[in-house]
Coordinates of C-alpha atoms in Angstrom, one line a residue:
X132 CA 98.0 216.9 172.7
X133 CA 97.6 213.5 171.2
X134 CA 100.2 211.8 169.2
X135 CA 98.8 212.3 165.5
X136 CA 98.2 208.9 164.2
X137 CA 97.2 209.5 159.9
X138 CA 95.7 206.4 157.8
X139 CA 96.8 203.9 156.4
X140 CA 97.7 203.0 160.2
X141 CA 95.8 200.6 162.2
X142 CA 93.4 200.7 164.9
X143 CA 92.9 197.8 167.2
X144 CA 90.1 197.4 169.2
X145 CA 89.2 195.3 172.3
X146 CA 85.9 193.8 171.8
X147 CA 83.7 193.1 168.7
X148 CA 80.2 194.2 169.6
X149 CA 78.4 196.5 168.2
X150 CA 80.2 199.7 169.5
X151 CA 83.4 197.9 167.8
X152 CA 81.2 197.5 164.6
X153 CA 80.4 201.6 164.5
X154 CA 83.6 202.4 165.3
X155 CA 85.3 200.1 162.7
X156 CA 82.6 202.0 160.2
X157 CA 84.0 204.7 161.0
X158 CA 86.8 204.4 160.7
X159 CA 87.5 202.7 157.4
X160 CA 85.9 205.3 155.6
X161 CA 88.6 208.0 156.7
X162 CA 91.6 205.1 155.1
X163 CA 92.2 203.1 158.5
X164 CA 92.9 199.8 158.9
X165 CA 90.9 197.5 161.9
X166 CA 91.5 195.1 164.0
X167 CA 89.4 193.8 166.5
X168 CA 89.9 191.3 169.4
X169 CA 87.0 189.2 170.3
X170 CA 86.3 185.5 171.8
X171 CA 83.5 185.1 169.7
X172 CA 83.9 183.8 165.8
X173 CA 82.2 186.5 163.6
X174 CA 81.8 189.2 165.8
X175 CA 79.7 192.5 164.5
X176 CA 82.8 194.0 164.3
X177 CA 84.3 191.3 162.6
X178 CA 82.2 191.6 159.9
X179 CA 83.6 195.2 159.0
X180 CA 86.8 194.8 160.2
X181 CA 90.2 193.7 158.0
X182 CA 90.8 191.3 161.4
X183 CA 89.5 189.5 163.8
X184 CA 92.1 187.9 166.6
X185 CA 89.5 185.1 168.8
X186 CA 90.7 185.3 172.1
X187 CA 89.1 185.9 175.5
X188 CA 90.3 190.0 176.8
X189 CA 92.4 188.6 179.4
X190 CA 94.6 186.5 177.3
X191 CA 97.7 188.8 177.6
X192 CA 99.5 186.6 174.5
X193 CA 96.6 187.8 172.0
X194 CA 96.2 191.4 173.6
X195 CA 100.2 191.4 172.7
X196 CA 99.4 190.4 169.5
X197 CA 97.0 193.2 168.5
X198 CA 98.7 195.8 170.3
X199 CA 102.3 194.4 167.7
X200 CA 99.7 194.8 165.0
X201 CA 98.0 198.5 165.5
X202 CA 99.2 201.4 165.8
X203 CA 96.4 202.5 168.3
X204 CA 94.4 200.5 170.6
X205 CA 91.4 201.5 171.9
X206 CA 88.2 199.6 173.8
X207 CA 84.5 199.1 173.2
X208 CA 83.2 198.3 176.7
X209 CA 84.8 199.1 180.1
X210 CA 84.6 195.9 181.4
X211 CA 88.0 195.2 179.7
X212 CA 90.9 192.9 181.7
X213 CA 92.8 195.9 182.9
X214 CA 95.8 193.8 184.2
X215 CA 96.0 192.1 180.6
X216 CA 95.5 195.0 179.0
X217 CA 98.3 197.1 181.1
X218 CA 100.6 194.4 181.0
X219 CA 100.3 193.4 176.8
X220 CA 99.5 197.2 175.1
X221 CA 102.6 199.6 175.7
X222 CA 101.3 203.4 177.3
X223 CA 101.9 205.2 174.0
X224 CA 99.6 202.9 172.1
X225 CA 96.6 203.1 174.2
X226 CA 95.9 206.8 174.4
X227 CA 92.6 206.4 176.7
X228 CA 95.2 204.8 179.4
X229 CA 93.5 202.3 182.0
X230 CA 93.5 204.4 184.7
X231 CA 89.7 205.7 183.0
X232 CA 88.7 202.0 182.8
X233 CA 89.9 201.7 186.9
X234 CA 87.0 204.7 187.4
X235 CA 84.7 203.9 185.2
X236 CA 84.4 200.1 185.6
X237 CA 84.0 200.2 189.4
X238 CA 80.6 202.2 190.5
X239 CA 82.0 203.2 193.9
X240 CA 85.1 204.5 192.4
X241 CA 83.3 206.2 190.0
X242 CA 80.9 207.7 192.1
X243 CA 83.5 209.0 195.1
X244 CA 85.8 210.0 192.0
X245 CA 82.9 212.6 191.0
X246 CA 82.1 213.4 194.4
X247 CA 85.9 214.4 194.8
X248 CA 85.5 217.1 191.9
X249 CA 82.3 218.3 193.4
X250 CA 80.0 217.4 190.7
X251 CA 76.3 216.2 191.9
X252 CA 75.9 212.4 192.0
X253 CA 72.8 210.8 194.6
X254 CA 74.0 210.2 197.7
X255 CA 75.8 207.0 198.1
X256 CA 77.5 204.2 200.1
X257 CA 79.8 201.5 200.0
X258 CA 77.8 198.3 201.4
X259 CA 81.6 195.9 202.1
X260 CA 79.1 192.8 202.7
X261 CA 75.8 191.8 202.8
X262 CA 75.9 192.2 206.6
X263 CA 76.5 196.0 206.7
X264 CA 73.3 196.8 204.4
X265 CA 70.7 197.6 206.7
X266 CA 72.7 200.2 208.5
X267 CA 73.6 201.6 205.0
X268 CA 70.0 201.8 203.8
X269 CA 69.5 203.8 207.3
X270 CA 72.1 205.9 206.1
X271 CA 71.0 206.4 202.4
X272 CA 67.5 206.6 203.4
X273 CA 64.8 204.1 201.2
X274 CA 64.3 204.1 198.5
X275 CA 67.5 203.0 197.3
X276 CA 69.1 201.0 194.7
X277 CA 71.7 198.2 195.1
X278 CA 74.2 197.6 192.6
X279 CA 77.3 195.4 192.1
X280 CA 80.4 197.7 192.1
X281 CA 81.7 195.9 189.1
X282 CA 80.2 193.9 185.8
X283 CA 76.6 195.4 185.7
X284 CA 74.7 196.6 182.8
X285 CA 71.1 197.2 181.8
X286 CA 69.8 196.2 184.4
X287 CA 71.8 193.1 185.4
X288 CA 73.5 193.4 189.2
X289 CA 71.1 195.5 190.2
X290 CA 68.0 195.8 192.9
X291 CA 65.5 198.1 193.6
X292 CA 65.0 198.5 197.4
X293 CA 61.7 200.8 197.9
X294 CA 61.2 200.3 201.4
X295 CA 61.8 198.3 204.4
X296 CA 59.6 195.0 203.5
X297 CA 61.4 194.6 200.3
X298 CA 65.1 195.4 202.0
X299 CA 63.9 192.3 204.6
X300 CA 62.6 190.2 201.0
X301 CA 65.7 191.0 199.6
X302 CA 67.6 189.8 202.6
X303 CA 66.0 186.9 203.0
X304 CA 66.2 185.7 199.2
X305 CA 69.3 186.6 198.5
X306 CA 71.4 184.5 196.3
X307 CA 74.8 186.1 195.0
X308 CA 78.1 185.9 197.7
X309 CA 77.7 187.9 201.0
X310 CA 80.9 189.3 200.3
X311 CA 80.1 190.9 197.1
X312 CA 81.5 194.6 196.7
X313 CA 78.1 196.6 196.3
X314 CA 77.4 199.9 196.8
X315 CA 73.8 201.7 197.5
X316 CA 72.9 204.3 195.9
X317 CA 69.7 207.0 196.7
X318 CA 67.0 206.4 194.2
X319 CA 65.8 209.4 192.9
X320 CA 62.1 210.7 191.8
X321 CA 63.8 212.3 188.5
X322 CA 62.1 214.2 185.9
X323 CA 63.8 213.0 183.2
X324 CA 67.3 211.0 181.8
X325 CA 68.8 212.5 180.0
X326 CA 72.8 212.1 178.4
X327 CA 75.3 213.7 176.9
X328 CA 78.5 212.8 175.1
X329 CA 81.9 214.4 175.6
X330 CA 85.6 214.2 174.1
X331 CA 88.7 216.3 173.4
X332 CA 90.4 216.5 170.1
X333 CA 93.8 216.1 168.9
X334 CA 94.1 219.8 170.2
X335 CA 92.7 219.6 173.3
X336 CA 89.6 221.0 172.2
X337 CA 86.6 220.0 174.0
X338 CA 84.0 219.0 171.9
X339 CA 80.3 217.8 173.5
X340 CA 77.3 216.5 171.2
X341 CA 73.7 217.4 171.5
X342 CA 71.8 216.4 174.6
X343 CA 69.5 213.3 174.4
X344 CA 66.4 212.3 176.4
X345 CA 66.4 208.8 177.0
X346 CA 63.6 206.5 178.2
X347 CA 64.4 203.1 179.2
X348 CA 62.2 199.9 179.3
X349 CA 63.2 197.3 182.2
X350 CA 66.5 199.1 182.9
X351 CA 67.5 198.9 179.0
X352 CA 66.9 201.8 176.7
X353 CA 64.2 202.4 174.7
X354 CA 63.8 205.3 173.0
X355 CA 66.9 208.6 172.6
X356 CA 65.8 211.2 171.0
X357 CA 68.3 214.9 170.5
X358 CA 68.3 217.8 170.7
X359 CA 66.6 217.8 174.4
X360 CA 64.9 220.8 175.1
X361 CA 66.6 222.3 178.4
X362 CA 66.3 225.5 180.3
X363 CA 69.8 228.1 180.4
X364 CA 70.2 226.9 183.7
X365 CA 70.4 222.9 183.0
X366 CA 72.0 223.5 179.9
X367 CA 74.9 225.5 181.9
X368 CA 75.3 222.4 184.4
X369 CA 75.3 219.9 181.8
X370 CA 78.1 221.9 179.8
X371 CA 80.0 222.2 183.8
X372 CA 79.9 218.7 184.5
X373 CA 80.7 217.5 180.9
X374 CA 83.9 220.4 180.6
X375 CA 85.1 219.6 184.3
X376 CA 84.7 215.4 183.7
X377 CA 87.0 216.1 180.3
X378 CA 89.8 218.0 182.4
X379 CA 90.1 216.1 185.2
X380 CA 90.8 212.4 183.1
X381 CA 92.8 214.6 180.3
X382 CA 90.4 213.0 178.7
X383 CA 91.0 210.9 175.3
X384 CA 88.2 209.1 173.7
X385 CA 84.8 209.4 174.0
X386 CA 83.1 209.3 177.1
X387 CA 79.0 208.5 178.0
X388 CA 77.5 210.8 181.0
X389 CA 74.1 209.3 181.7
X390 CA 72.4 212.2 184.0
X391 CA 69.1 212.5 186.0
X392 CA 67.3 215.8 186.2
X393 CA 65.4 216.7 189.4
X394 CA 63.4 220.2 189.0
X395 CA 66.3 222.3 187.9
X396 CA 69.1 220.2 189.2
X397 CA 71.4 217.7 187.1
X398 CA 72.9 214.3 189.0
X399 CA 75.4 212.4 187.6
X400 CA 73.8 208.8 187.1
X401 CA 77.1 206.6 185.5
X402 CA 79.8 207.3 183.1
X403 CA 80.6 205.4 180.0
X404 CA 84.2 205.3 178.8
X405 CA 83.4 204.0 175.4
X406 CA 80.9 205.7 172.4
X407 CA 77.0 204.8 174.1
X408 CA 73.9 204.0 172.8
X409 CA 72.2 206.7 173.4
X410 CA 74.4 208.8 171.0
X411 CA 73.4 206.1 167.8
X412 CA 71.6 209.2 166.4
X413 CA 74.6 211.2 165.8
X414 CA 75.6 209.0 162.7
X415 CA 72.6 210.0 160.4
X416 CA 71.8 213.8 163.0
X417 CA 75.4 215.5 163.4
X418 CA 77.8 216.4 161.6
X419 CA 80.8 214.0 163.3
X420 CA 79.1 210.7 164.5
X421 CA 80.5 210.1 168.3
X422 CA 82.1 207.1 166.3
X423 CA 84.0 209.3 164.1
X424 CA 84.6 211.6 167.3
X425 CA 86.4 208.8 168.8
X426 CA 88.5 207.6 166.5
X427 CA 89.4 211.2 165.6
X428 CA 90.2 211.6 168.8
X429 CA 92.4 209.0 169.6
X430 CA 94.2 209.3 166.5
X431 CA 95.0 213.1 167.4
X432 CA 93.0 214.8 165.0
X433 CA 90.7 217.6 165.0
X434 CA 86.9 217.7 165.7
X435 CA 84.6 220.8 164.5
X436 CA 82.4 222.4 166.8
X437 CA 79.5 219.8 166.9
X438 CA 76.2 220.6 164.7
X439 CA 72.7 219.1 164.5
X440 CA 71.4 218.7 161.0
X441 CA 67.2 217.8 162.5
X442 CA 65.9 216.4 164.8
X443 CA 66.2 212.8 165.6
X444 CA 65.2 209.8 167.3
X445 CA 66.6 206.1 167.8
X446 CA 64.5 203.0 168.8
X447 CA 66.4 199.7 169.6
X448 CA 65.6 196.9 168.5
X449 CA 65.6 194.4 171.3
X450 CA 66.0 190.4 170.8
X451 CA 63.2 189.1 168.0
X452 CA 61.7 192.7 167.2
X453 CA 64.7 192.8 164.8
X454 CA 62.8 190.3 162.5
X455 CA 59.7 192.8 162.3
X456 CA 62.0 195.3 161.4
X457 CA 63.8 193.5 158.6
X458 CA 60.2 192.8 157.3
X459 CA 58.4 196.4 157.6
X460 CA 62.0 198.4 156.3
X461 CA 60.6 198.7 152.6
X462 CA 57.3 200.8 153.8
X463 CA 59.2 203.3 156.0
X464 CA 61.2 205.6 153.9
X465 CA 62.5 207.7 156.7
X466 CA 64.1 205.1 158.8
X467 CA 67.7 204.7 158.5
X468 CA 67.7 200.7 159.8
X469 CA 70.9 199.1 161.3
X470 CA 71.4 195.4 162.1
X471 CA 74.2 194.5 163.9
X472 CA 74.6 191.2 162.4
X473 CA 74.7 189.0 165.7
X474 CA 74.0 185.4 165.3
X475 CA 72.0 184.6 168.2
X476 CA 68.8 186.7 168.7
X477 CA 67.7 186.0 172.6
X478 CA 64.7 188.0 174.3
X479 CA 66.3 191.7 175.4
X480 CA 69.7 192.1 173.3
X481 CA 70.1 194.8 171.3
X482 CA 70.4 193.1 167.9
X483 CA 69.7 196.6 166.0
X484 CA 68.6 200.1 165.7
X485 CA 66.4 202.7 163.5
X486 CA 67.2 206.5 163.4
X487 CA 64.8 208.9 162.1
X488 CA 65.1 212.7 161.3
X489 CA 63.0 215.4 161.1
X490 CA 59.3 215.5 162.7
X491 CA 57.3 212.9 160.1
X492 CA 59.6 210.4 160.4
X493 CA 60.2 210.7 163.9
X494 CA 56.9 210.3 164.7
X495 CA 56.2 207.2 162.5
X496 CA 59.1 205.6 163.9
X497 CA 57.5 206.1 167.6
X498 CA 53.9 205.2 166.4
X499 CA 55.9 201.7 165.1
X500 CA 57.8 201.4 167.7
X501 CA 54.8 201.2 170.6
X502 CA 53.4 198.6 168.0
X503 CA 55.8 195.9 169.2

C-alpha cells in the first residue's frame, strides 16, 4: 500500500508540459498544493501551478529543492535525469521509484523487460553499432524499424527500413554517431492501435480505463477515440497484459501501454510511465480522469472501478491548427476545447486538444478535424 498523502500537502512535479498542466488540474481541485520544476519560464504547468522552480531536470540543487518543498514528487515525461533525480528526491517521496523510468526510458530494456514476463512484443534486436545492422535486419527479417534506445518520441529517432534498398540508402546517408545504442524492431502489418491505461490505488487495487483506438499522422497522433470495440478474446489479452505489467513494477502511477492488434493477437508496441495522450478523453468521458487517477494514486488513495459516461473522441491540435480552433470554438457547442497555453506554436507540437461526447458531436468534431 501507498503511504496516504491527504491535501493540503504538496505535489511536486518534474516537468511543466502539458501532462504537468492536467495533472496540476487535477490536482488542485481535490485541495493540493503544486509545484512544478521546469527550464522554461511560464511553462503550461506553470500557469496552474502555486510554483514554478526554472531549472534544467538534471540540476540536482533545484531537484533538492522541490523534493524539501513537496511532500510527493512525481514526473510528467520519462525522459527524466534519473541520476539527479535518485541522488536529490529521497525513496519515500517518489512513490513511482526510478527503477520504472530505467525500463521505460530505454526501448531495449523495455522490450526484453516484457519479453522476460512473457507478454507479446514484435520480435526485436539490439543493433550495438551501426556496423552490426545488416546482420540484425537478417535476423529480424525486413521490414523493420530502427529506433534510438533512448530520447525518441513521435516520431523523432526513428527509421522505417522496408526493404533492402532502403537498409543500403539508410546506410549510406546516415548521419547520427555509429555508436549509437539502437535497437530494431519487426514492423508489423497491424489492424489497428490501439491503448489502454493502467494504475493501482492506494489499496492495491488495479484499476484500467477504457480502451482507445488511436490513429496517428506522421508518427504523432491524430485522432483517440474510447470505448474501442474488441472481441472477448482481445479484450481478455488486453486486461492480461495490463494486470501482469501492474504486478510486476508494483506499480504506482499511471502507466501508457500503446498496443498493436494483428487478427486476434495483441503486441505490446511501448510503455508510457506518465498519464498519455491518448487517454485526454477521460477528463470530460470517465468518471476519474487518468489525471486524477494518478495523483490519487500516488498520494495513496482509492480509485472506483473505472466508468464511461459516452462515447468520446479527442483531435489534437498540432502547431498553427490551434489558431483555427480558437476562432471556430463559439459555433461548436459539443467540443470541450483545451489550449495548453505554450508560447511558441512551431509546425507539429501539440499546442491543444478538443474532446467530444456522444455520437453528434463526435462526428462534427471528425468532419472538422479532416478540414485542416
Amino acid at each position: 500500500m501507498t503511504k496516504r498523502i491527504l491535501p493540503p500537502a504538496t505535489i511536486g512535479i518534474v516537468g511543466g508540459g502539458q501532462l504537468g498542466q492536467m495533472l496540476a488540474l487535477a490536482a488542485k481541485p481535490m485541495g493540493y498544493q503544486v509545484i512544478v520544476l521546469d527550464p522554461q519560464v511560464d511553462a503550461p504547468a506553470a500557469l496552474v501551478a502555486d510554483q514554478q522552480i526554472v531549472a534544467s531536470y538534471d540540476d540536482v540543487s533545484a531537484l533538492r529543492n522541490l523534493a524539501n518543498q513537496a511532500d510527493v514528487v512525481t514526473y510528467e515525461f520519462e525522459n527524466v535525469d534519473q541520476t539527479a533525480l535518485q541522488a536529490a528526491v529521497p525513496a519515500e517521496k517518489l512513490p513511482q521509484g526510478v527503477a520504472l523510468l530505467n525500463i521505460t526510458a530505454n526501448r531495449l530494456r523495455e522490450k526484453q523487460f516484457l519479453a522476460a514476463l512473457g507478454l507479446p512484443v514484435a520480435p526485436f534486436a539490439a543493433v550495438d553499432n551501426l556496423v552490426t545492422l545488416d546482420a540484425r535486419c537478417h535476423e529480424v527479417s525486413l521490414p523493420a524499424i530502427l529506433k534510438t534506445a533512448t530520447g525518441g518520441y513521435d516520431g523523432h529517432g526513428q527509421w522505417d527500413i522496408p526493404n533492402t534498398d532502403a537498409l543500403a540508402n539508410l546506410l549510406a546517408h546516415w548521419q547520427q554517431p555509429t555508436d549509437i545504442a539502437l535497437v530494431l524492431e519487426k514492423k508489423l502489418a497491424f489492424d489497428r492501435e490501439l491503448s489502454v491505461m493502467v494504475t493501482r490505488d492506494g489499496r492495491g487495487e488495479i484499476r484500467t480505463w477504457p480502451v482507445t483506438v488511436n490513429e496517428h499522422q506522421h508518427h504523432i497522433l491524430r485522432v483517440s477515440a474510447a470505448p474501442a470495440t474488441l472481441s472477448p478474446q482481445i479484450a481478455k489479452q488486453i486486461e492480461n497484459i495490463a494486470t501482469t505489467i501492474a504486478n510486476a513494477l508494483q506499480l504506482v502511477g499511471i502507466l501508457g501501454i500503446e498496443l498493436f492488434v494483428v487478427g486476434e493477437r495483441v503486441y505490446i508496441n511501448e510503455l508510457a510511465p506518465r498519464p498519455h495522450n491518448s487517454a485526454h478523453l477521460t477528463i470530460e468521458a470517465t468518471n476519474v480522469s487518468q489525471f486524477e487517477g494518478h495523483i490519487r494514486s500516488i498520494t495513496g488513495l482509492p480509485i472506483p472501478v473505472i466508468t464511461q459516461y459516452a462515447p468520446a473522441i479527442m483531435l489534437n491540435l498540432l502547431g498553427d491548427q490551434i489558431i483555427q480552433a480558437r476562432q471556430d470554438i463559439a459555433t461548436h457547442e459539443g467540443w470541450h476545447f483545451h489550449d495548453y497555453g505554450k508560447r511558441d506554436v512551431k509546425p507539429g507540437r501539440k499546442m491543444g486538444h478538443i474532446t467530444a461526447t456522444g455520437m453528434a458531436a463526435m462526428k462534427d468534431l471528425r468532419e472538422w478535424g479532416t478540414r485542416l
